Coordinates of C-alpha atoms in Angstrom, one line a residue:
Chain A
M167 CA -48.3 8.3 48.3
P168 CA -47.3 5.3 46.5
D169 CA -43.8 5.1 44.9
A170 CA -43.5 6.3 41.4
P171 CA -42.2 3.6 39.1
A172 CA -38.5 3.2 38.7
T173 CA -37.1 4.5 35.4
L174 CA -33.3 4.3 35.9
I175 CA -30.6 2.3 37.5
A176 CA -27.6 4.4 38.4
L177 CA -24.2 3.0 39.3
D178 CA -21.5 5.1 40.9
W179 CA -18.5 2.6 40.4
G180 CA -15.2 3.7 41.6
T181 CA -11.9 2.4 42.6
S182 CA -12.8 1.1 46.1
S183 CA -16.7 0.9 46.1
L184 CA -19.8 0.3 44.0
R185 CA -23.0 2.1 44.8
A186 CA -26.1 1.2 42.9
Y187 CA -29.4 3.2 42.9
L188 CA -32.8 2.5 41.7
L189 CA -34.4 5.9 40.7
D190 CA -37.8 7.2 39.6
A191 CA -38.5 9.8 36.8
A192 CA -37.9 12.6 39.4
G193 CA -34.6 11.2 40.5
R194 CA -35.9 10.0 43.9
V195 CA -34.0 7.1 45.4
L196 CA -36.2 4.0 45.5
G197 CA -33.5 1.6 46.3
R198 CA -29.8 1.8 47.3
R199 CA -27.2 -0.9 47.4
E200 CA -23.5 -0.5 48.3
S201 CA -20.6 -2.9 48.1
A202 CA -16.8 -2.9 48.3
H203 CA -16.6 -4.2 44.7
G204 CA -14.7 -1.2 43.5
I205 CA -12.7 -1.9 40.3
R206 CA -9.5 -2.4 42.3
A207 CA -11.1 -4.9 44.7
L208 CA -12.2 -7.3 41.9
P209 CA -10.6 -10.4 40.7
E210 CA -9.6 -10.5 37.0
G211 CA -12.8 -10.6 35.0
G212 CA -15.0 -9.9 38.0
F213 CA -17.1 -7.1 36.5
P214 CA -20.1 -9.2 35.4
A215 CA -20.5 -10.9 38.8
A216 CA -20.2 -7.5 40.6
F217 CA -22.7 -6.0 38.2
A218 CA -25.2 -8.8 38.4
E219 CA -25.1 -8.5 42.3
A220 CA -25.5 -4.8 42.2
V221 CA -28.5 -4.7 39.9
G222 CA -30.0 -8.2 40.5
G223 CA -33.7 -8.2 41.0
W224 CA -34.1 -4.8 39.6
P225 CA -36.3 -4.5 36.4
E226 CA -34.1 -5.9 33.5
A227 CA -35.7 -3.3 31.0
L228 CA -34.4 -0.3 32.8
P229 CA -31.6 1.6 31.4
V230 CA -28.3 1.4 33.5
L231 CA -26.1 4.4 33.6
M232 CA -22.7 4.2 35.2
S233 CA -19.9 6.7 36.1
G234 CA -16.5 6.5 37.7
M235 CA -13.4 4.4 37.3
I236 CA -15.5 1.6 35.7
G237 CA -14.8 3.5 32.5
S238 CA -11.1 3.8 32.9
R239 CA -8.3 1.7 31.1
S240 CA -8.4 -0.6 34.1
G241 CA -12.2 -0.7 34.1
W242 CA -14.8 -2.7 32.3
R243 CA -14.6 -0.7 29.0
E244 CA -12.6 2.4 28.5
A245 CA -14.8 5.5 28.0
P246 CA -13.6 8.7 26.4
Y247 CA -12.8 11.9 28.2
A248 CA -14.9 15.0 27.3
E249 CA -12.4 17.8 27.1
A250 CA -13.0 20.9 29.2
G251 CA -11.6 23.4 26.7
P252 CA -12.2 27.1 26.8
A253 CA -16.0 26.7 26.9
G254 CA -15.7 24.0 29.6
V255 CA -17.8 20.8 29.8
G256 CA -21.5 20.6 30.7
L257 CA -24.5 18.1 30.7
P258 CA -24.9 18.1 26.9
E259 CA -21.4 17.0 26.2
L260 CA -21.5 14.3 28.9
A261 CA -24.9 13.1 27.5
A262 CA -23.6 13.0 24.0
E263 CA -20.5 10.9 24.6
L264 CA -22.0 7.8 26.5
T265 CA -20.2 4.5 25.8
D266 CA -22.7 1.6 25.2
I267 CA -21.9 -1.5 27.1
A268 CA -25.1 -3.4 26.5
D269 CA -23.0 -6.2 24.8
L270 CA -21.1 -6.6 28.2
T271 CA -24.0 -6.4 30.7
G272 CA -26.9 -8.0 28.8
R273 CA -29.0 -5.0 29.7
P274 CA -29.3 -1.5 28.1
A275 CA -26.3 0.1 29.7
W276 CA -23.8 3.0 29.3
I277 CA -20.9 4.7 30.9
V278 CA -20.6 8.5 31.3
P279 CA -17.3 9.9 29.8
G280 CA -14.6 11.2 32.1
V281 CA -13.4 14.8 31.8
S282 CA -10.1 16.1 30.9
A283 CA -8.6 19.6 31.4
R284 CA -5.4 21.3 30.9
T285 CA -3.7 23.1 33.7
E286 CA -0.3 24.9 34.1
A287 CA 1.0 21.5 35.2
G288 CA -0.1 19.6 32.2
P289 CA -3.3 17.6 31.5
D290 CA -5.5 16.5 34.3
V291 CA -8.4 13.9 34.4
M292 CA -11.4 12.9 36.4
R293 CA -13.9 10.0 36.2
G294 CA -17.0 10.1 38.3
E295 CA -16.5 13.6 39.9
E296 CA -17.9 15.1 36.7
T297 CA -21.2 13.4 37.3
Q298 CA -21.3 14.4 40.8
V299 CA -20.6 18.1 39.9
V300 CA -23.4 18.2 37.5
G301 CA -25.5 16.5 40.1
T302 CA -25.0 19.5 42.3
G303 CA -27.0 21.6 40.0
L304 CA -24.7 24.4 40.8
T305 CA -24.4 27.3 38.3
A306 CA -21.2 28.9 39.6
G307 CA -18.7 28.2 42.4
T308 CA -16.0 26.0 43.6
V309 CA -16.7 22.2 44.4
A310 CA -14.0 20.3 46.3
L311 CA -14.2 16.5 46.2
P312 CA -11.6 15.4 48.8
G313 CA -10.3 11.9 48.9
T314 CA -7.6 9.6 47.5
H315 CA -7.3 12.0 44.5
S316 CA -8.9 15.2 45.6
K317 CA -10.5 17.3 42.9
W318 CA -11.0 21.0 43.0
V319 CA -13.5 22.0 40.3
E320 CA -14.4 25.4 39.1
V321 CA -18.1 25.7 37.8
R322 CA -19.1 28.5 35.6
E323 CA -22.6 28.9 33.9
G324 CA -23.5 25.4 35.1
R325 CA -20.5 23.9 33.4
I326 CA -17.2 22.5 34.5
A327 CA -14.7 25.2 33.6
G328 CA -11.5 23.6 34.9
F329 CA -10.2 21.5 37.7
R330 CA -7.1 20.3 39.4
T331 CA -6.3 17.0 41.1
S332 CA -4.2 16.6 44.4
M333 CA -3.0 13.3 45.4
T334 CA -3.7 13.9 49.1
G335 CA -5.4 10.9 50.4
E336 CA -3.2 8.5 48.6
L337 CA 0.0 10.3 49.7
Y338 CA -1.2 10.1 53.3
A339 CA -1.8 6.4 53.1
A340 CA 1.6 5.8 51.4
L341 CA 3.5 8.0 53.8
S342 CA 1.9 6.5 56.9
R343 CA 2.3 2.9 55.9
H344 CA 5.4 2.7 53.7
T345 CA 7.9 5.2 55.0
I346 CA 9.9 5.8 58.2
L347 CA 6.7 7.6 59.5
A348 CA 5.1 4.1 59.9
D349 CA 7.2 3.8 63.1
T350 CA 6.3 7.3 64.2
L351 CA 2.6 7.9 63.5
S352 CA 0.1 7.0 66.3
P353 CA -3.6 7.3 66.3
P354 CA -5.2 10.0 68.6
A355 CA -6.4 9.1 71.9
D356 CA -9.6 11.1 71.4
A357 CA -11.2 13.8 69.3
A358 CA -9.5 16.6 71.2
E359 CA -6.1 15.3 70.5
D360 CA -7.0 14.6 66.8
A361 CA -8.1 18.3 66.6
A362 CA -5.0 19.6 68.2
G363 CA -2.6 17.7 65.9
F364 CA -4.7 18.5 62.9
A365 CA -4.4 22.2 63.8
E366 CA -0.7 22.0 64.3
G367 CA -0.4 20.4 60.9
L368 CA -2.5 23.0 59.2
A369 CA -0.2 25.7 60.8
A370 CA 2.9 24.0 59.6
A371 CA 1.5 23.8 56.1
R372 CA 0.9 27.6 56.1
G373 CA 4.5 28.0 57.1
L374 CA 6.0 26.2 54.1
Q375 CA 7.5 28.4 51.4
T376 CA 8.5 26.2 48.4
P377 CA 7.2 22.9 47.1
G378 CA 10.4 21.1 48.3
D379 CA 9.8 22.3 51.9
L380 CA 7.0 19.7 51.9
L381 CA 9.6 17.0 51.6
G382 CA 11.3 18.4 54.7
A383 CA 8.0 18.7 56.6
F384 CA 7.3 15.1 56.2
F385 CA 10.6 14.2 57.8
S386 CA 10.1 16.8 60.5
I387 CA 7.2 14.8 61.9
R388 CA 9.7 12.2 63.0
A389 CA 12.2 14.8 64.5
R390 CA 9.3 16.6 66.3
A391 CA 8.2 13.3 67.8
L392 CA 11.8 12.3 68.8
F393 CA 12.0 15.6 70.8
A394 CA 8.6 15.3 72.3
E395 CA 7.6 18.5 70.5
L396 CA 4.7 16.6 69.0
A397 CA 2.7 14.3 71.2
P398 CA 2.6 10.6 69.8
G399 CA -1.2 10.8 69.5
R400 CA -1.0 14.0 67.4
T401 CA 1.4 12.8 64.8
G402 CA -1.1 11.1 62.4
S403 CA -3.5 14.1 62.7
F404 CA -0.5 16.5 62.1
L405 CA 0.4 14.7 58.8
S406 CA -3.3 14.9 57.8
G407 CA -3.4 18.6 58.5
L408 CA 0.0 19.2 56.7
L409 CA -1.2 17.6 53.6
I410 CA -4.8 18.9 53.5
G411 CA -3.3 22.4 54.4
A412 CA -1.0 22.3 51.5
E413 CA -3.8 21.1 49.2
I414 CA -6.1 23.9 50.2
A415 CA -3.3 26.6 49.9
A416 CA -2.5 25.4 46.4
N417 CA -6.2 24.9 45.2
A418 CA -8.8 27.0 47.1
P419 CA -10.0 30.2 45.6
E420 CA -8.7 33.5 47.2
G421 CA -11.9 34.0 49.1
A422 CA -15.1 32.2 49.8
P423 CA -17.8 34.2 51.7
E424 CA -20.7 32.7 53.4
S425 CA -22.7 33.6 50.3
A426 CA -20.5 31.6 48.0
P427 CA -19.1 28.8 50.2
I428 CA -16.8 26.1 48.8
R429 CA -19.1 23.0 48.2
L430 CA -17.7 19.9 49.7
I431 CA -18.6 16.4 48.4
A432 CA -17.3 13.7 50.7
N433 CA -18.3 11.3 53.4
A434 CA -19.2 13.0 56.6
A435 CA -16.0 12.5 58.5
L436 CA -13.7 13.8 55.6
A437 CA -16.1 16.6 54.9
A438 CA -15.9 17.7 58.5
R439 CA -12.1 17.6 58.3
Y440 CA -12.0 19.8 55.3
A441 CA -14.6 22.2 56.7
T442 CA -12.4 22.6 59.8
A443 CA -9.4 23.2 57.5
L444 CA -11.1 25.8 55.3
T445 CA -12.3 27.7 58.3
A446 CA -8.7 27.9 59.5
F447 CA -7.9 29.4 56.0
G448 CA -10.8 31.9 56.4
L449 CA -12.9 30.2 53.7
A450 CA -16.6 29.3 54.2
S451 CA -17.7 25.9 53.1
Q452 CA -20.9 23.8 52.8
T453 CA -21.2 20.1 52.8
L454 CA -23.4 18.8 50.2
P455 CA -25.9 15.8 51.0
P456 CA -25.0 12.3 50.0
D457 CA -26.3 10.5 46.8
I458 CA -25.0 13.5 44.7
A459 CA -23.8 10.8 42.2
A460 CA -27.3 9.5 41.8
A461 CA -28.6 13.0 41.1
G462 CA -25.9 13.5 38.5
L463 CA -26.5 10.2 36.8
H464 CA -30.2 10.9 36.7
A465 CA -29.5 14.4 35.1
V466 CA -27.2 12.8 32.4
A467 CA -29.7 10.1 31.7
R468 CA -32.5 12.7 31.2
A469 CA -30.2 14.8 29.0
A470 CA -29.4 11.6 26.9
R471 CA -33.1 10.7 26.9
L472 CA -32.2 7.3 28.1
T473 CA -35.4 7.1 30.1
G474 CA -37.8 8.0 27.4
E475 CA -38.9 11.2 29.1
T476 CA -38.4 14.6 27.7
A477 CA -35.3 16.3 29.2
Chain B
M225 CA 56.4 -0.1 51.7
P226 CA 55.0 -2.5 54.4
D227 CA 51.5 -1.7 55.8
A228 CA 51.5 0.4 59.0
P229 CA 49.8 -1.4 61.8
A230 CA 46.1 -1.2 62.2
T231 CA 45.0 1.2 65.0
L232 CA 41.1 1.5 64.6
I233 CA 38.1 -0.4 63.4
A234 CA 35.5 1.9 62.0
L235 CA 31.8 1.0 61.4
D236 CA 29.4 2.9 59.2
W237 CA 26.3 1.2 60.2
G238 CA 23.1 2.5 58.7
T239 CA 19.6 1.6 57.9
S240 CA 20.2 -0.7 54.9
S241 CA 23.9 -1.5 55.1
L242 CA 26.9 -2.0 57.3
R243 CA 30.4 -1.0 56.1
A244 CA 33.5 -2.0 58.3
Y245 CA 37.0 -0.6 57.9
L246 CA 40.3 -1.5 59.3
L247 CA 42.4 1.7 59.5
D248 CA 46.0 2.6 60.3
A249 CA 47.2 5.7 62.3
A250 CA 47.0 7.9 59.2
G251 CA 43.5 6.8 58.3
R252 CA 44.5 4.6 55.5
V253 CA 42.1 1.7 54.7
L254 CA 43.9 -1.6 55.3
G255 CA 40.7 -3.7 55.1
R256 CA 37.1 -3.1 54.0
R257 CA 34.0 -5.2 54.4
E258 CA 30.5 -4.5 53.4
S259 CA 27.1 -6.3 54.1
A260 CA 23.5 -5.8 53.9
H261 CA 23.1 -6.1 57.6
G262 CA 21.7 -2.6 58.1
I263 CA 19.7 -2.1 61.3
R264 CA 16.4 -2.5 59.4
A265 CA 17.6 -5.8 57.8
L266 CA 18.4 -7.5 61.0
P267 CA 16.3 -10.0 62.9
E268 CA 15.4 -9.0 66.5
G269 CA 18.5 -9.2 68.5
G270 CA 20.7 -9.6 65.5
F271 CA 23.2 -6.9 66.4
P272 CA 25.8 -9.2 68.0
A273 CA 25.9 -11.6 65.2
A274 CA 26.2 -8.9 62.6
F275 CA 28.9 -7.1 64.5
A276 CA 30.9 -10.3 65.0
E277 CA 30.7 -11.0 61.3
A278 CA 31.9 -7.5 60.5
V279 CA 34.9 -7.3 62.8
G280 CA 35.8 -11.1 63.0
G281 CA 39.5 -11.8 62.6
W282 CA 40.5 -8.1 63.1
P283 CA 42.6 -7.5 66.3
E284 CA 40.4 -7.7 69.4
A285 CA 42.4 -5.0 71.2
L286 CA 41.6 -2.4 68.7
P287 CA 39.0 0.3 69.5
V288 CA 35.9 0.2 67.4
L289 CA 34.1 3.4 66.5
M290 CA 30.6 3.4 64.9
S291 CA 28.4 5.9 63.4
G292 CA 24.9 5.9 61.9
M293 CA 21.4 4.6 62.7
I294 CA 23.1 2.0 65.0
G295 CA 22.8 4.8 67.6
S296 CA 19.1 5.4 67.0
R297 CA 16.2 4.4 69.2
S298 CA 15.8 1.3 66.9
G299 CA 19.6 0.6 66.9
W300 CA 21.8 -1.3 69.4
R301 CA 22.0 1.5 72.0
E302 CA 20.6 4.9 71.7
A303 CA 23.3 7.7 71.5
P304 CA 22.6 11.3 72.3
Y305 CA 22.3 14.0 69.7
A306 CA 24.9 16.8 69.8
E307 CA 23.0 20.1 69.3
A308 CA 24.0 22.3 66.6
G309 CA 23.1 25.6 68.3
P310 CA 24.3 29.0 67.2
A311 CA 28.0 27.9 67.3
G312 CA 27.3 24.7 65.4
V313 CA 28.7 21.3 66.1
G314 CA 32.3 20.2 65.2
L315 CA 34.8 17.4 65.9
P316 CA 35.3 18.3 69.6
E317 CA 31.6 18.0 70.5
L318 CA 31.3 14.7 68.6
A319 CA 34.4 13.3 70.2
A320 CA 33.3 14.4 73.7
E321 CA 29.9 12.6 73.5
L322 CA 30.7 9.1 72.6
T323 CA 28.5 6.3 73.9
D324 CA 30.4 3.4 75.4
I325 CA 29.1 0.0 74.2
A326 CA 31.9 -2.3 75.3
D327 CA 29.5 -4.1 77.5
L328 CA 27.5 -5.1 74.4
T329 CA 30.4 -5.9 72.1
G330 CA 33.0 -7.4 74.3
R331 CA 35.5 -5.1 72.7
P332 CA 36.4 -1.4 73.4
A333 CA 33.6 0.2 71.3
W334 CA 31.8 3.5 71.1
I335 CA 29.0 5.2 69.0
V336 CA 29.4 8.7 67.7
P337 CA 26.5 11.0 68.6
G338 CA 23.9 12.1 66.0
V339 CA 23.4 15.8 65.5
S340 CA 20.2 17.8 66.0
A341 CA 19.4 21.3 64.6
R342 CA 16.5 23.7 64.7
T343 CA 15.1 24.9 61.3
E344 CA 12.1 27.1 60.6
A345 CA 10.2 23.8 60.2
G346 CA 11.0 22.4 63.6
P347 CA 13.7 20.3 64.8
D348 CA 15.8 18.1 62.4
V349 CA 18.1 15.2 63.1
M350 CA 20.9 13.2 61.5
R351 CA 22.9 10.1 62.4
G352 CA 26.0 9.1 60.4
E353 CA 26.0 12.1 58.0
E354 CA 27.7 14.2 60.7
T355 CA 30.7 11.8 60.6
Q356 CA 30.9 12.0 56.8
V357 CA 30.7 15.7 56.9
V358 CA 33.7 16.0 59.4
G359 CA 35.4 13.4 57.2
T360 CA 35.4 15.8 54.3
G361 CA 37.8 18.1 56.2
L362 CA 35.9 21.0 54.6
T363 CA 36.2 24.4 56.4
A364 CA 33.2 26.1 54.6
G365 CA 30.5 25.3 52.1
T366 CA 27.5 23.1 51.4
V367 CA 27.5 19.4 51.6
A368 CA 24.5 17.4 50.1
L369 CA 24.2 13.8 51.0
P370 CA 21.3 12.6 48.8
G371 CA 19.4 9.5 49.5
T372 CA 16.4 7.9 51.4
H373 CA 16.5 11.1 53.8
S374 CA 18.6 13.6 51.8
K375 CA 20.7 16.0 54.0
W376 CA 21.8 19.5 53.0
V377 CA 24.5 20.6 55.4
E378 CA 26.0 24.0 55.9
V379 CA 29.6 24.0 57.0
R380 CA 31.3 27.2 58.6
E381 CA 34.6 27.3 60.2
G382 CA 35.0 23.5 59.8
R383 CA 31.8 23.0 61.8
I384 CA 28.2 21.9 61.0
A385 CA 26.3 25.2 61.2
G386 CA 22.9 23.8 60.3
F387 CA 21.2 21.3 58.1
R388 CA 17.9 20.3 56.7
T389 CA 16.4 16.8 55.7
S390 CA 14.3 16.0 52.6
M391 CA 12.4 12.8 52.5
T392 CA 13.3 12.4 48.7
G393 CA 14.4 8.9 48.2
E394 CA 11.9 7.3 50.5
L395 CA 9.1 9.4 48.9
Y396 CA 10.1 8.2 45.5
A397 CA 9.9 4.6 46.7
A398 CA 6.5 5.0 48.3
L399 CA 5.0 6.8 45.4
S400 CA 6.3 4.4 42.8
R401 CA 5.3 1.2 44.7
H402 CA 2.3 2.1 46.7
T403 CA 0.2 4.6 44.8
I404 CA -1.6 4.7 41.4
L405 CA 1.7 5.7 40.0
A406 CA 2.8 2.0 40.4
D407 CA 0.5 1.2 37.4
T408 CA 2.0 4.1 35.4
L409 CA 5.7 4.1 36.0
S410 CA 8.0 2.2 33.6
P411 CA 11.8 2.0 33.6
P412 CA 13.6 3.8 30.8
A413 CA 14.7 1.8 27.8
D414 CA 18.1 3.3 27.8
A415 CA 20.3 6.2 29.3
A416 CA 19.0 8.7 26.8
E417 CA 15.4 8.1 27.7
D418 CA 16.3 8.3 31.4
A419 CA 18.0 11.6 30.8
A420 CA 15.1 13.0 28.8
G421 CA 12.5 12.1 31.4
F422 CA 14.7 13.3 34.2
A423 CA 15.1 16.6 32.5
E424 CA 11.4 17.0 32.0
G425 CA 10.8 16.3 35.7
L426 CA 13.3 19.0 36.7
A427 CA 11.6 21.4 34.4
A428 CA 8.2 20.6 35.9
A429 CA 9.7 21.0 39.5
R430 CA 10.8 24.5 38.5
G431 CA 7.3 25.4 37.3
L432 CA 5.7 24.7 40.7
Q433 CA 4.6 27.6 42.7
T434 CA 3.3 26.3 46.2
P435 CA 4.0 23.3 48.3
G436 CA 0.6 21.9 47.4
D437 CA 1.4 22.0 43.7
L438 CA 3.6 19.0 44.4
L439 CA 0.5 16.9 45.2
G440 CA -0.9 17.9 41.9
A441 CA 2.3 17.2 40.1
F442 CA 2.4 13.6 41.3
F443 CA -1.0 12.9 39.8
S444 CA -0.1 14.8 36.7
I445 CA 2.4 12.0 35.8
R446 CA -0.5 9.6 35.3
A447 CA -2.5 12.2 33.3
R448 CA 0.5 13.0 31.0
A449 CA 1.0 9.3 30.4
L450 CA -2.7 8.8 29.7
F451 CA -2.5 11.4 27.0
A452 CA 0.9 10.2 25.7
E453 CA 2.4 13.5 26.7
L454 CA 5.0 11.6 28.5
A455 CA 6.5 8.5 27.0
P456 CA 6.1 5.3 29.3
G457 CA 9.8 5.0 29.5
R458 CA 10.2 8.4 30.8
T459 CA 7.7 8.3 33.7
G460 CA 10.0 6.9 36.4
S461 CA 12.7 9.3 35.5
F462 CA 10.3 12.1 35.4
L463 CA 9.2 11.5 39.0
S464 CA 12.9 11.3 40.0
G465 CA 13.4 14.7 38.4
L466 CA 10.4 16.2 40.0
L467 CA 11.4 15.2 43.5
I468 CA 15.1 16.0 43.1
G469 CA 14.3 19.3 41.5
A470 CA 11.9 20.2 44.4
E471 CA 14.5 19.2 46.8
I472 CA 17.3 21.3 45.2
A473 CA 15.1 24.4 44.8
A474 CA 14.2 24.2 48.5
N475 CA 17.6 23.5 49.9
A476 CA 20.5 24.4 47.6
P477 CA 22.2 27.8 48.2
E478 CA 21.4 30.7 45.9
G479 CA 24.7 30.2 44.0
A480 CA 27.5 27.7 43.8
P481 CA 30.5 28.8 41.5
E482 CA 33.1 26.4 40.4
S483 CA 35.3 27.8 43.1
A484 CA 32.8 26.7 45.9
P485 CA 30.9 23.8 44.4
I486 CA 28.3 21.9 46.4
R487 CA 29.9 18.8 47.7
L488 CA 28.0 15.6 47.0
I489 CA 28.4 12.5 49.1
A490 CA 26.6 9.5 47.5
N491 CA 27.2 6.4 45.5
A492 CA 28.3 7.1 41.9
A493 CA 24.9 6.7 40.2
L494 CA 23.0 8.9 42.6
A495 CA 25.8 11.5 42.7
A496 CA 25.7 11.7 38.9
R497 CA 22.0 12.3 39.0
Y498 CA 22.3 15.1 41.4
A499 CA 25.2 16.6 39.5
T500 CA 23.1 16.7 36.5
A501 CA 20.2 18.3 38.3
L502 CA 22.4 20.9 40.0
T503 CA 23.9 21.8 36.6
A504 CA 20.4 22.3 35.3
F505 CA 19.9 24.8 38.3
G506 CA 23.1 26.6 37.4
L507 CA 25.0 25.2 40.4
A508 CA 28.5 23.6 40.3
S509 CA 29.0 20.5 42.3
Q510 CA 31.8 18.1 43.1
T511 CA 31.4 14.4 44.0
L512 CA 33.6 13.4 46.9
P513 CA 35.5 10.1 46.9
P514 CA 34.1 7.1 48.7
D515 CA 35.0 6.0 52.3
I516 CA 34.2 9.6 53.6
A517 CA 32.6 7.8 56.6
A518 CA 35.9 6.0 57.4
A519 CA 37.8 9.3 57.2
G520 CA 35.3 10.9 59.6
L521 CA 35.4 8.0 62.1
H522 CA 39.2 8.2 62.0
A523 CA 39.0 12.0 62.8
V524 CA 36.6 11.5 65.6
A525 CA 38.7 8.6 67.0
R526 CA 41.8 10.9 67.0
A527 CA 40.0 13.8 68.6
A528 CA 38.7 11.3 71.3
R529 CA 42.2 9.9 71.7
L530 CA 40.7 6.4 71.3
T531 CA 43.8 5.2 69.5
G532 CA 46.3 6.3 72.0
E533 CA 47.9 8.9 69.6
T534 CA 48.1 12.5 70.1
A535 CA 45.2 14.2 68.3

């Protein structure tokens, strides 16, 4: 079967990476490129060069749709946030608020809006995850997108009903590199040691009572290591379990049976870590396949009729 | 009245600073020196030079007593921890476990032990704070020593009955310099803006439910700033209030009337910040005068009969 013709270029352009997809009318991936040219990894004014490299050689007439931090204040052009009010945010609102950047790219090109929501703790924002969530095609359930700034998204009637962000991955990096724990944390010798340290960290997270207890738990890793109550090779995995456990306890739904598992969107290693943690909390999970962002961009492009097809 | 003769040299040698005191038999400060030669600010093998500078010109026959991170594994010589078991730790135990370092210093010199304790979250340790706490002469109450690694110490019958550490100051530094908040946080324009942001952060801390909510609250500072719900000049003070509020909620006693205030040991600016926060939590506090470490070292030296006087 010959390839169907390409109808869309989709860019998932985040903080630390840039993924480009060439898609046909059914959303099949005809071409895939990936680079480390995330918006934080570019020199001042580096957007045009990174863009040209990402799409170079692909048909110039094709519409280009982008999502992610490329639309943030530190991106190429700031795109608005679609607000997840009482009715949530769905494909129609995302498609209706595209930001045209043809003048910057020299091609027909747009950026998908981010989404904002209001939680008890104030406003919250996402850029890129909204496109992945619509890419799941899910009509109801919880989607977790772990990472630097983990997102926990509640989907109802095929719409983003609300979400919360947890600064888990970035806090792990800051603690392990820029505090006294930098002298304490060691990588595990093998997978068994990693699993043991991670499980201990999860257990410690479940024992915490108040938010401030977390500030004590960070220091306790050093004290445990000093008294050989935590093997050196378990320290880094322990911190990982402590943070992920606290994140799950604060954000996961009360229950998640096999019939309605928490959907995980992350690279394989991180998804496996969260799946292990969710199991420890008695919650079922299902890791979604890669290229969800491409599926989401394809869905938004169809809804916005960028590709000339009927949606 | 002529000065009484010096009988002791006392060194409060921590991570980021070195304070040296020349004391008479009553503990009065006859001489005071301060440098930035904390153990983390020294080149490899820099202890002898920093020591010589700190005590140079003071009588060579005088005993030298040191406390703080100088006795840690990364210090000059590792000193033991006195364990705060069911009976706690007091002056007698500290005085009984001095580590002799005359061979390193060329003078009669010792290091005070640190103290370890067991909390629900595992072991905990201090080095230097134990000496400050005995320096207060307090028989009962709560002593808070805010800072990089804040300590909350419970004193009963003049002994350290237990304590907990909170990685508050170091987490503030890591978050504000090494996460996305580095792009968000701005210093306050004036004291009024600082106070307003700090009060908002304290209020946010009181609204948190679970430990993991803190991971969301860190990110929410960025979201609040994006939506102008937090003025740029309030952001840094907000994070400070959020962390200090969480620390207090997790560690302060239920009540602290004017008759039994929480004793604060910190530099004037930090003590004022914690006093403000404690007031917001309905807790009375009292800031102790400086040179508490010198008073503590004097008390330990007397108890150990280093100065040839009767204790």
